[in-house]
XYZ file of C-alpha atoms in Angstrom:
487
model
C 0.000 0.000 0.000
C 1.439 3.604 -1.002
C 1.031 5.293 2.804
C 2.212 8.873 1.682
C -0.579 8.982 -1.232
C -2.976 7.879 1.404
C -1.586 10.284 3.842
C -1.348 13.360 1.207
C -5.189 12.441 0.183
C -6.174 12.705 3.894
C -4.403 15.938 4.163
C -5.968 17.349 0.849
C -9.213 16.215 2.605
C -8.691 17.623 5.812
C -7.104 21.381 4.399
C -10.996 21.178 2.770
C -12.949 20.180 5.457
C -11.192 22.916 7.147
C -12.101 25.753 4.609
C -15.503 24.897 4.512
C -15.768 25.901 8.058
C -15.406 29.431 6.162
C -19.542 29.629 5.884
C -20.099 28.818 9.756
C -17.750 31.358 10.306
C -19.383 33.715 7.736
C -22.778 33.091 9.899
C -21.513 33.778 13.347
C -20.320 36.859 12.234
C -23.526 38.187 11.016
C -25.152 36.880 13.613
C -22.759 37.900 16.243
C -23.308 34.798 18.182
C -20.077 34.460 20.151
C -18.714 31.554 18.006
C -16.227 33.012 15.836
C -13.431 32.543 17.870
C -13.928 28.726 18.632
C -15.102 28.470 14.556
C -12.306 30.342 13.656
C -9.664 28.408 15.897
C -11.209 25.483 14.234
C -10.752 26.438 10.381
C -6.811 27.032 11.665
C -6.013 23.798 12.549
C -7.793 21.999 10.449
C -6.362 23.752 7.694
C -3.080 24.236 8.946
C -2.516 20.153 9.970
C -4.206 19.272 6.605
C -1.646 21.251 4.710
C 1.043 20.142 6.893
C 0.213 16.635 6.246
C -0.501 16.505 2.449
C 2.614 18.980 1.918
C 5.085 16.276 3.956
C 4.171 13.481 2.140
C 3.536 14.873 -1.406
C 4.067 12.197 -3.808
C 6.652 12.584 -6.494
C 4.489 11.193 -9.098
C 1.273 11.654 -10.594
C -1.320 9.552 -7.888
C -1.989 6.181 -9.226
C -3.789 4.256 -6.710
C -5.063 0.749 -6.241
C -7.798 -1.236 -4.814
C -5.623 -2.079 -1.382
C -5.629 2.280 -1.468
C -8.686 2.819 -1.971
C -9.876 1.210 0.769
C -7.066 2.750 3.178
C -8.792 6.512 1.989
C -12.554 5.418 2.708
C -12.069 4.402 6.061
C -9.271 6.767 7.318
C -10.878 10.101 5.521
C -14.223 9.252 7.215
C -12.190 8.387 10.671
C -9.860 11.586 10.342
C -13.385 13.997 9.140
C -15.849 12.548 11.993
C -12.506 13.333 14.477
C -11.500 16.732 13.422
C -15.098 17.707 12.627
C -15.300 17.816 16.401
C -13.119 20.856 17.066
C -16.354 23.323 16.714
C -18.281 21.029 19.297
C -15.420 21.304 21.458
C -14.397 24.888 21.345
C -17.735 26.391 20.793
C -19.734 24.895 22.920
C -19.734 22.630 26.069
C -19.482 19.287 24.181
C -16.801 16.957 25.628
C -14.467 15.239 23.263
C -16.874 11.750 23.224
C -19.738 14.481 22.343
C -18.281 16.099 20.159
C -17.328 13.050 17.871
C -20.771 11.327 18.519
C -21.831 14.587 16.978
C -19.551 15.170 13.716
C -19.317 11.392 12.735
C -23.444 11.482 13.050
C -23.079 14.659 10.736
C -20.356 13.652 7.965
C -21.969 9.932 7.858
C -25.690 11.883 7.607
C -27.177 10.007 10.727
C -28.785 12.578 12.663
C -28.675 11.316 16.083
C -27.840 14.047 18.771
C -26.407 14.557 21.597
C -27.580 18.616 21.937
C -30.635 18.233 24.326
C -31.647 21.824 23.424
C -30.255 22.529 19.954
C -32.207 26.209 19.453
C -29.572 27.278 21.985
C -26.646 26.682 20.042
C -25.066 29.428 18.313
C -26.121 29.810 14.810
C -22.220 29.270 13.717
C -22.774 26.410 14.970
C -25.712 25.098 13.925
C -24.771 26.115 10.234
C -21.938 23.525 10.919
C -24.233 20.862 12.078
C -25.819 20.498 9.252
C -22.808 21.219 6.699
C -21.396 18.324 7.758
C -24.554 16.068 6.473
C -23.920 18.126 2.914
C -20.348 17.100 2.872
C -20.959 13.938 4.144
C -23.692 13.631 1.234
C -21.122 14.980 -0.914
C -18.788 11.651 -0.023
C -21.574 9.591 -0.012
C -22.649 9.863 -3.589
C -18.905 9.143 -4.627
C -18.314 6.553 -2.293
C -21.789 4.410 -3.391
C -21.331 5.468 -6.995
C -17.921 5.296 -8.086
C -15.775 3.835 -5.043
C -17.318 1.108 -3.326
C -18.653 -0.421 -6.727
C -14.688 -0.790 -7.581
C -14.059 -2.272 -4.263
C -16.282 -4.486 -4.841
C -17.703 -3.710 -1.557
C -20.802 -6.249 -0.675
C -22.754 -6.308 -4.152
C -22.331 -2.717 -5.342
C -20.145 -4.132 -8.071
C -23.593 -4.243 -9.810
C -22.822 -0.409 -10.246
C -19.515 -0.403 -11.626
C -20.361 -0.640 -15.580
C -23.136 1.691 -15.125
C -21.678 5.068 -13.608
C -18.112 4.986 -14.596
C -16.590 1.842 -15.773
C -13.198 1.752 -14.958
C -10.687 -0.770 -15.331
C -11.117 -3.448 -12.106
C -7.280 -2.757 -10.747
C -7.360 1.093 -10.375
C -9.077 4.071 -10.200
C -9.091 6.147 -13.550
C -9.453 10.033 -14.505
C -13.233 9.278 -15.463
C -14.171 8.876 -12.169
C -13.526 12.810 -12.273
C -16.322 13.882 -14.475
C -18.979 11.192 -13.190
C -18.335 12.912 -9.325
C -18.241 16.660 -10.899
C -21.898 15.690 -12.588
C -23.098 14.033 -9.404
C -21.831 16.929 -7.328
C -24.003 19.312 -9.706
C -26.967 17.857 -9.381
C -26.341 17.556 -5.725
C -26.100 21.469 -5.325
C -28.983 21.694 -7.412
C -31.382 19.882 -5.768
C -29.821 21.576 -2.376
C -30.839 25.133 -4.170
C -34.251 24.250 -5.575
C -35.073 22.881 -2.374
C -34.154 26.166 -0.189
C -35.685 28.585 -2.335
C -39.128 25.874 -1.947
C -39.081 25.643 1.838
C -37.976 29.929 1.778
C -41.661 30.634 0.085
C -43.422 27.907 2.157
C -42.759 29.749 5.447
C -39.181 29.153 6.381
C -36.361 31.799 6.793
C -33.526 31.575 4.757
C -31.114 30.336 7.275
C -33.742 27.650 8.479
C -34.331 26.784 4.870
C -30.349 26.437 4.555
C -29.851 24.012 7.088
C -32.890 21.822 6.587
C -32.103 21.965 2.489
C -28.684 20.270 4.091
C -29.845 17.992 6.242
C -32.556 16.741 3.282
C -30.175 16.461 0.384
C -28.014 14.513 2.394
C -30.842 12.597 3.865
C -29.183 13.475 7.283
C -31.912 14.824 10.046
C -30.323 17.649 12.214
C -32.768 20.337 12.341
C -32.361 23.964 13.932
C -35.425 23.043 15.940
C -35.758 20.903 19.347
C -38.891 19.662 17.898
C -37.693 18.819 14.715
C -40.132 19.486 11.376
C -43.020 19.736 13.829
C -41.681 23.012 14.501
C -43.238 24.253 11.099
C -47.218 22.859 11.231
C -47.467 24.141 7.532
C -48.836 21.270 5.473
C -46.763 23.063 2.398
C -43.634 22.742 4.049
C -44.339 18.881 5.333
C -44.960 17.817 2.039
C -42.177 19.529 0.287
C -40.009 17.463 2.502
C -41.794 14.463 1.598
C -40.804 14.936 -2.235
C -37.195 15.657 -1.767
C -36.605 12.958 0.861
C -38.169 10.221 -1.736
C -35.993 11.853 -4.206
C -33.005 12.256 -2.245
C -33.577 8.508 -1.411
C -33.717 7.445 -5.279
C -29.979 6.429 -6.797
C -28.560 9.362 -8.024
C -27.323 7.652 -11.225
C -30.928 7.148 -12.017
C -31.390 11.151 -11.797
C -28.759 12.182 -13.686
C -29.633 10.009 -16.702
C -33.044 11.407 -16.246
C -31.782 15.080 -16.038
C -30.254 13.904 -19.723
C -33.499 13.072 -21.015
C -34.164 9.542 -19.987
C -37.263 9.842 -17.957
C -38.612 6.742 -18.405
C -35.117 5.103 -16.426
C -37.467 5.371 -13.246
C -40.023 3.358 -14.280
C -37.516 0.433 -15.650
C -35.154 0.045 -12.272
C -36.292 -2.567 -10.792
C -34.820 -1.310 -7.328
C -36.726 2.351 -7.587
C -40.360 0.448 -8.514
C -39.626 -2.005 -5.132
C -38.910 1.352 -2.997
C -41.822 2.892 -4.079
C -44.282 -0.115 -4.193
C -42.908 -0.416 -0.287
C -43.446 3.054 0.698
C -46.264 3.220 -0.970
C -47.494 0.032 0.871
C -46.240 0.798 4.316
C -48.074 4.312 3.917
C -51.112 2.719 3.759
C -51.142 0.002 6.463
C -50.182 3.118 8.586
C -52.860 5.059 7.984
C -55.320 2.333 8.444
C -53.782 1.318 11.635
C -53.347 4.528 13.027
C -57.126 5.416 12.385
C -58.450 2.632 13.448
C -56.498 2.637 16.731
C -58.184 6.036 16.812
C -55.427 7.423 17.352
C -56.473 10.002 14.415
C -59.583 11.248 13.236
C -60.716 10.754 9.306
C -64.504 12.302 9.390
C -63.424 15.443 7.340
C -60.776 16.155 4.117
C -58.899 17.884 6.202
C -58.518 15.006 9.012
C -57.875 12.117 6.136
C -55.185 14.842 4.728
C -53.573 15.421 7.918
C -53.454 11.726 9.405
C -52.337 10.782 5.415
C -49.215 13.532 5.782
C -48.182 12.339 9.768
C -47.732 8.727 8.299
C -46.263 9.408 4.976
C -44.046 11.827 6.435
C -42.643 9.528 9.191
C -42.119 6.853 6.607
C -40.215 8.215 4.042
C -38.045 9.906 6.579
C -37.161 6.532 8.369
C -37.069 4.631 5.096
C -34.668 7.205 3.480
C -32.435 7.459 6.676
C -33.348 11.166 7.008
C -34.815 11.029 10.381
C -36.629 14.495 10.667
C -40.048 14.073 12.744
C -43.382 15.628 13.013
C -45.039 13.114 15.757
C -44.010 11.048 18.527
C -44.620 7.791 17.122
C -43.228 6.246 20.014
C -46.999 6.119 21.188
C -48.023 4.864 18.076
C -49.306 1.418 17.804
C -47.340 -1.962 17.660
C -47.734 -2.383 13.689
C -46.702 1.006 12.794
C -43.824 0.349 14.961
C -42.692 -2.654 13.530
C -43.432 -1.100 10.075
C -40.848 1.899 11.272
C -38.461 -0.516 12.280
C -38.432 -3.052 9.266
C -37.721 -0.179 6.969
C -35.192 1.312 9.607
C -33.618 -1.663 8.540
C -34.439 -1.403 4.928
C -33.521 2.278 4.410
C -32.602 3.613 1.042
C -31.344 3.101 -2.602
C -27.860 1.745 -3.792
C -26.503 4.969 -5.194
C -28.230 7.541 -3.358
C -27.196 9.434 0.237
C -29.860 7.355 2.235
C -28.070 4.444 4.367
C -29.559 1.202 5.909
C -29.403 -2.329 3.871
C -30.058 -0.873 0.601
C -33.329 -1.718 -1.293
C -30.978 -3.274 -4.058
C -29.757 -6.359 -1.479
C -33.197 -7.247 -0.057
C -34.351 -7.329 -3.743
C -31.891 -9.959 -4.427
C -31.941 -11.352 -1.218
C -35.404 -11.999 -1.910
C -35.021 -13.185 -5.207
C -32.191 -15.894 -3.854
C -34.785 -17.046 -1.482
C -37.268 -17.767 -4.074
C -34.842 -19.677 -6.215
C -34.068 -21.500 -3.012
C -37.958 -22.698 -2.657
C -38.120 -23.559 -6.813
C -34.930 -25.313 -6.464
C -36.569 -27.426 -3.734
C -39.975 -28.062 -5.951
C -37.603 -28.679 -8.709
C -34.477 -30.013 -7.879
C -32.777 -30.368 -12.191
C -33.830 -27.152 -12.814
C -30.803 -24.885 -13.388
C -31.331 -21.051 -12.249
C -29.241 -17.660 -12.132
C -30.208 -14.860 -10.575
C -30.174 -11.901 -12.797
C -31.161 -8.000 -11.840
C -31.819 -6.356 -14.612
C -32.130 -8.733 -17.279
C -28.174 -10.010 -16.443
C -27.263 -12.711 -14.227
C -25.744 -11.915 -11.005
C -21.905 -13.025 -10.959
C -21.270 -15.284 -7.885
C -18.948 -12.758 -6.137
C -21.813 -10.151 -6.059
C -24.373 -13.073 -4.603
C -21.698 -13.798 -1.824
C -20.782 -9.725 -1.501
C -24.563 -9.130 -0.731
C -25.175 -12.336 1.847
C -22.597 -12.030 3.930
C -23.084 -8.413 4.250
C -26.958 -8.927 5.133
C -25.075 -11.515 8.132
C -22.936 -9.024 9.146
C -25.463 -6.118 9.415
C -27.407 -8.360 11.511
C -24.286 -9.716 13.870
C -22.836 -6.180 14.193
C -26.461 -5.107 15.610
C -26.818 -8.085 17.668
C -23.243 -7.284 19.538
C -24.172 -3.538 19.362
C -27.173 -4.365 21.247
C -25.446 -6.553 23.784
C -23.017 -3.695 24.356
C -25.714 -1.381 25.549
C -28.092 -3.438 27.044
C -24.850 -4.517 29.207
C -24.767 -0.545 30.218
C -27.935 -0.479 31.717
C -30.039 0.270 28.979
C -33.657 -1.209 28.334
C -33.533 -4.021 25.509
C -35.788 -1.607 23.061
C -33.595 1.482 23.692
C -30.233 -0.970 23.198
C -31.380 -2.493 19.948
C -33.136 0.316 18.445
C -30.263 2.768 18.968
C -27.658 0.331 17.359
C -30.429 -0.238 14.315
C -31.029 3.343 13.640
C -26.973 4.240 13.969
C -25.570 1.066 11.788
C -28.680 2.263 9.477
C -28.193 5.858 9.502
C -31.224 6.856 10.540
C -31.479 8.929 13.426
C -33.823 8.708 15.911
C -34.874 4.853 17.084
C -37.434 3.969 20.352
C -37.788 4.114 23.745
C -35.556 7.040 25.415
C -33.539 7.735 21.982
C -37.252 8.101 20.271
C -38.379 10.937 18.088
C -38.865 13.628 20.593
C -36.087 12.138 22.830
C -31.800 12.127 22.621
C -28.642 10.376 22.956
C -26.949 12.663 25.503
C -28.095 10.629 28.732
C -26.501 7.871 27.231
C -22.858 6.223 28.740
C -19.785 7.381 27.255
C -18.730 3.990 26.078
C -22.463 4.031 24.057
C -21.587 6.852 22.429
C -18.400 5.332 21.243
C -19.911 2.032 20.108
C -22.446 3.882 18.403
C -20.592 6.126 16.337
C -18.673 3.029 14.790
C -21.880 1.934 14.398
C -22.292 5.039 12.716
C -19.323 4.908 10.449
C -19.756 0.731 9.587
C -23.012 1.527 8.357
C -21.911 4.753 6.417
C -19.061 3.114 4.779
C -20.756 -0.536 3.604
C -19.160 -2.364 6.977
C -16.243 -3.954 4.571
C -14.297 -0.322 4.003
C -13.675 -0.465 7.823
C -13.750 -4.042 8.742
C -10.569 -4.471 6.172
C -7.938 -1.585 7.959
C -8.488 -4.463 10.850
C -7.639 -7.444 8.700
C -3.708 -8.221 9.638
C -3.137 -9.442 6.303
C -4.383 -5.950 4.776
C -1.072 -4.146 5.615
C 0.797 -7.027 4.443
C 2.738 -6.417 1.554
């Protein structure tokens, strides 16, 4: 592995990170806020120790780097960014250094869980940051599910590889350039669109900012304690609602669309099972929530309102955003479960949303029911195929053994906080919703609830729950593997 290219791309990323604490700054000076200093101390040294770092190990040739690389820059970029991304926590505010981490690796890996009981206090410097780091994150995220982790090879998204970019399978090329540039437009696009929206539905514009963040990148920190039910305007609720779904579609599939190709949509298998699901889920919802009374339906306005609370809490969970507008903890036991199995579910392959990835439990489904006509016929011969193209065997074994090691990492997760005194539905739920990327899970890290009460070893298991979820669980599991550093 070539350490000083590694080392001089963690530097580049970290001199960047640190200048785009430049627009936090730029708000606590207008606002006056008293963060400057602290936001100001930060850009320094993140700056200054991210030049320092790329300049001393500057290669003296043109970056070439290989798989073995790539996977060294995933995991330590995301590591070194959730780290340093802590400085503003720390000198801004009275975050300690677990808090501060907990916070910045829930931003850059667009999570959303908090550890800010009372987040309207925080100055608005700060609060800019907050959510900047779910754009940047989202920035890394489309690159990372698009063009990176399909070359890895990274459980299944190899499926990917021939559609965005197509590079050669031993290194990374120049296209990969152009394909992120195009992504990245479309990106700050949709971030615009959506600002000037949610501006003219009732917002101000530095409300509209940070919640045009936090959607894009599917990432849930609000400016509010209470979240989107801060802002009871239908208008705003459903604009939301249309940019999360969107923001929760591959972004391949938008850009191709953007080019003309509308129909591309309607022919991915993976986008018709999201929506059929949401779509589904919405309804049982509303059916169950009505019927536990829990809503009324006698006028338009009741069905519309009771329609919007469940829709809105669905597509947020399913696309890992995690904003709220009720306290479904007091929901009933279906819509629960229904929360939780698309918790687990979450997003696209290819877009910022988190969680399994519709794409796997298609297949994983699909391998199931070759399984049972395999048993009813035993000569038949079968391949599973996505899109009209069988499946190589690599991919099949990429995507099953990272559905068993989603579900083995959340298992030990749990055990790790139920062992801290935690009750078994806040344990499990937290660990789901932070390997997931969700946000907010049940019982006393609910939707109107927090992760600050929790104990400081939580807060560390959780944010590499955080990051193992973010980065596809293999990126990180490999810097472990002894035989990794190996020459």
């Amino acid at each position: 592995m070539q350490i000083r290219s590694v080392l001089f791309i963690v530097g580049v990323l970290l001199a960047c990170v640190g200048a785009s604490v430049l627009l936090p700054l730029g708000v606590s000076l207008w606002y006056g806020d008293g963060a400057f200093l602290g936001l100001l101390s930060s850009l320094v040294i993140m700056i200054g120790g991210g030049l320092a770092l790329a300049y001393s190990n500057k290669p003296e040739e043109e970056l070439h780097l290989t798989l073995r690389d790539g996977f060294a820059v995933v995991g330590i970029c995301w590591i070194v960014a959730s780290f340093a991304g802590g400085l503003p926590f720390v000198l801004t505010s009275e975050a300690s250094l677990t808090d501060a981490v907990f916070e910045s690796a829930s931003g850059f890996t667009t999570t959303g869980a908090t550890i800010f009981p009372n987040v309207e206090a925080l100055p608005h410097g700060l609060l800019m940051w907050r959510s900047l780091t779910h754009w940047l994150g989202g920035l890394g995220i489309i690159v990372l599910s698009l063009i990176v982790l399909p070359l890895l090879g990274v459980g299944g998204m190899q499926l990917y590889r021939a559609e965005v970019t197509g590079p050669t399978p031993d290194k990374l090329t120049p296209r990969m350039q152009d394909t992120a540039i195009a992504l990245w437009k479309l990106y700050g696009l949709m971030t615009l669109v959506l600002t000037v929206l949610l501006y003219l539905a009732g917002m101000d514009w530095f409300d509209a900012l940070n919640h045009s963040f936090s959607t894009v990148a599917t990432g849930g920190f609000s400016t509010k304690n209470a979240s989107i039910a801060a802002y009871p305007q239908a208008s705003i609720q459903w604009i939301l609602i249309v940019f999360m779904f969107i923001a929760g579609i591959s972004f391949s599939l938008h850009s191709r669309a953007l080019r003309g190709m509308v129909t591309v949509y309607f022919r991915d298998r993976e986008c018709r099972f999201y929506t059929g699901l949401l779509l589904l889920g919405s309804a049982i919802m509303v059916f169950n929530l009505v019927e536990n009374r829990l809503f009324q339906a006698d006028t338009l306005a009741e069905v519309e309102y009771v329609v919007r609370a469940a829709v809105f809490q669905l597509v947020s969970i399913c696309t890992t955003t995690g904003f709220v507008t009720e306290n479904y903890n007091l929901w009933p036991a279906l819509t629960l479960v229904i929360i939780l199995m698309f918790t687990l579910m979450g997003a696209s392959a290819g877009s910022t949303g988190g969680g399994l990835k519709v794409m796997r439990l298609v297949m994983l489904f699909r391998l199931a029911y070759m399984e049972i006509f395999r048993l009813l016929h035993p000569h038949s011969v079968r391949h599973l195929k996505v899109a009209g193209k069988s499946v190589p065997t690599e991919v099949i074994s990429g995507v099953v053994g990272f559905f068993l090691l989603y579900l083995m990492i959340t298992t030990v997760g749990t055990l790790i906080l139920a062992a801290q005194n935690l009750d078994l539905v806040t344990a499990f739920t937290a660990t789901l919703t932070c390997i997931s990327n969700v946000g907010p899970g049940l019982g006393s890290v609910g939707p109107v609830d927090n992760f600050s009460h929790l104990p400081a070893f939580s807060k560390w298991t959780l944010t590499l729950c955080m990051l193992l979820g973010r980065l596809e669980i293999y990126a990180i599991i490999v810097l472990f593997v002894p035989e990794y550093w190996r020459d």
